Amino acid sequence: GVLRERGLRPRADTLCHCRYVDKVLDAARRELAMECDYVREAQCGRIFSGLLHDQPRLNCPAVYDALSTARVLTTALVPGVTLEHTEDMDQQTRDTIATLIMEHTLRELFEYRLMQTDPNWGNFLYDEARGQLNLIDFGATIQYEQHFIDHYIEIIHAAS
């Protein structure tokens, strides 16, 4: 696999003492393969652009197909700072950013059933001049089946 070819295949006993190390490694291999599939990532970026077309506070950069290949993804350069650079902004701005992310996350899961699952805060660029959150890096996008979402919402209702 990819991990073995790169010399990254860790020994099971160095990861953790659990019964599911193989499943964890399999998931990591799948996610790494998704992250390196730029054709898929471009497609996911275009899908999100379409989904967000009516939300002026959220933006996905345009994909330049003529300049993209299976090995290179070219998108528009979008302005903004990563979230760790927003900590000195005023409370209202930080609340706005948090609200945008929370609302978007809930729409991803329950409305679109399509979620950008990379937990890197660098994938959100806040453009203070426009009050807009730019979303980048759609390599780890996952489509969820309706039955999964139905069960998930049942758990939320049961816990509330």
XYZ file of C-alpha atoms in Angstrom:
160
model
C 0.000 0.000 0.000
C 0.837 3.686 -0.074
C 2.088 3.717 3.516
C 4.389 0.728 2.978
C 5.816 2.208 -0.256
C 6.727 5.414 1.557
C 8.314 3.516 4.441
C 5.527 4.741 6.708
C 4.062 1.430 7.790
C 4.258 1.662 11.552
C 4.411 -1.386 13.711
C 1.085 -2.127 15.357
C 2.584 -2.029 18.839
C 3.857 1.539 18.314
C 0.409 2.908 17.462
C -1.689 1.663 20.329
C -2.655 -1.420 22.199
C -6.038 -1.886 20.608
C -7.717 -4.558 18.544
C -8.555 -2.285 15.640
C -5.153 -1.092 14.407
C -5.703 -2.661 10.974
C -9.002 -0.792 10.597
C -7.337 2.474 11.599
C -4.549 1.923 9.066
C -7.046 0.972 6.346
C -8.997 4.175 7.005
C -5.769 6.204 6.866
C -4.865 4.599 3.519
C -8.305 5.396 2.070
C -8.179 8.991 3.284
C -4.667 9.508 1.924
C -5.768 8.140 -1.456
C -8.748 10.554 -1.467
C -6.521 13.500 -0.537
C -4.229 12.731 -3.502
C -7.039 12.382 -6.073
C -7.090 15.901 -7.526
C -9.720 15.086 -10.157
C -12.098 14.073 -7.354
C -11.102 17.079 -5.241
C -11.826 19.447 -8.149
C -15.230 17.824 -8.617
C -16.017 18.189 -4.895
C -14.943 21.846 -4.975
C -17.274 22.504 -7.909
C -20.130 20.750 -6.089
C -19.583 22.880 -2.982
C -19.403 26.038 -5.105
C -22.821 25.175 -6.475
C -24.233 24.386 -3.049
C -22.987 27.702 -1.645
C -23.954 29.930 -4.576
C -26.757 31.567 -2.561
C -24.675 32.119 0.589
C -22.667 35.332 0.183
C -20.776 34.849 3.476
C -19.286 31.526 2.257
C -17.096 30.993 -0.800
C -15.246 28.190 -2.576
C -12.519 29.119 -5.041
C -13.161 28.445 -8.713
C -11.390 25.422 -10.196
C -9.389 26.122 -13.359
C -9.868 22.913 -15.331
C -7.573 23.992 -18.160
C -4.722 24.303 -15.655
C -5.535 21.191 -13.606
C -4.559 17.557 -14.109
C -4.641 14.350 -12.105
C -1.425 15.554 -10.435
C -2.044 19.314 -10.215
C -5.117 21.168 -8.953
C -5.332 24.860 -9.809
C -7.933 27.082 -8.178
C -8.499 30.778 -7.796
C -6.437 32.428 -5.092
C -8.773 33.503 -2.314
C -7.968 36.100 0.338
C -8.126 35.559 4.051
C -6.331 34.397 7.144
C -6.466 30.965 8.714
C -8.518 30.631 11.870
C -5.575 30.654 14.249
C -4.908 34.218 13.049
C -8.391 35.411 14.011
C -7.868 35.203 17.778
C -7.016 38.916 18.040
C -10.144 39.991 16.153
C -13.031 41.455 18.125
C -15.524 39.120 19.798
C -18.342 39.892 17.365
C -16.144 38.906 14.389
C -15.042 35.696 16.102
C -18.678 34.887 16.936
C -19.595 35.475 13.290
C -16.845 33.122 12.116
C -17.919 30.442 14.601
C -21.558 30.808 13.529
C -20.637 30.517 9.843
C -18.655 27.344 10.510
C -21.348 25.785 12.711
C -24.170 26.580 10.287
C -22.132 25.310 7.352
C -21.188 22.107 9.168
C -24.828 21.363 10.014
C -25.884 22.033 6.418
C -23.077 19.790 5.147
C -24.240 16.923 7.299
C -28.028 17.204 7.343
C -28.888 19.050 4.136
C -26.168 18.206 1.613
C -25.060 14.892 3.173
C -21.669 15.896 1.785
C -18.960 16.913 4.219
C -15.425 18.192 3.926
C -13.938 16.051 6.705
C -10.354 17.321 6.886
C -10.018 18.729 10.437
C -7.363 21.259 9.425
C -8.419 24.773 10.512
C -6.185 26.074 7.722
C -8.922 25.023 5.289
C -10.996 28.029 6.407
C -9.725 31.446 5.343
C -11.545 34.417 6.835
C -11.605 37.493 4.610
C -12.243 40.312 7.085
C -12.734 42.971 4.379
C -15.660 41.016 2.877
C -16.822 39.313 6.072
C -16.558 36.079 4.097
C -15.296 32.618 4.930
C -13.390 30.962 2.085
C -13.422 27.172 2.141
C -10.503 25.336 0.550
C -9.205 21.758 0.217
C -11.985 19.336 -0.632
C -9.818 16.220 -0.874
C -11.347 14.575 2.200
C -14.966 15.126 1.178
C -17.330 12.286 2.067
C -20.870 11.641 0.828
C -23.112 10.147 3.524
C -26.011 7.818 2.858
C -29.460 8.991 3.934
C -29.864 6.070 6.370
C -26.688 7.141 8.213
C -27.999 10.701 8.566
C -31.408 9.418 9.697
C -29.808 7.333 12.456
C -27.497 10.178 13.432
C -30.378 12.624 13.875
C -32.249 10.009 15.943
C -29.283 9.904 18.328
C -29.300 13.711 18.574
C -33.042 13.741 19.290
C -32.654 11.019 21.916
C -29.894 12.970 23.645
C -31.802 16.247 23.695
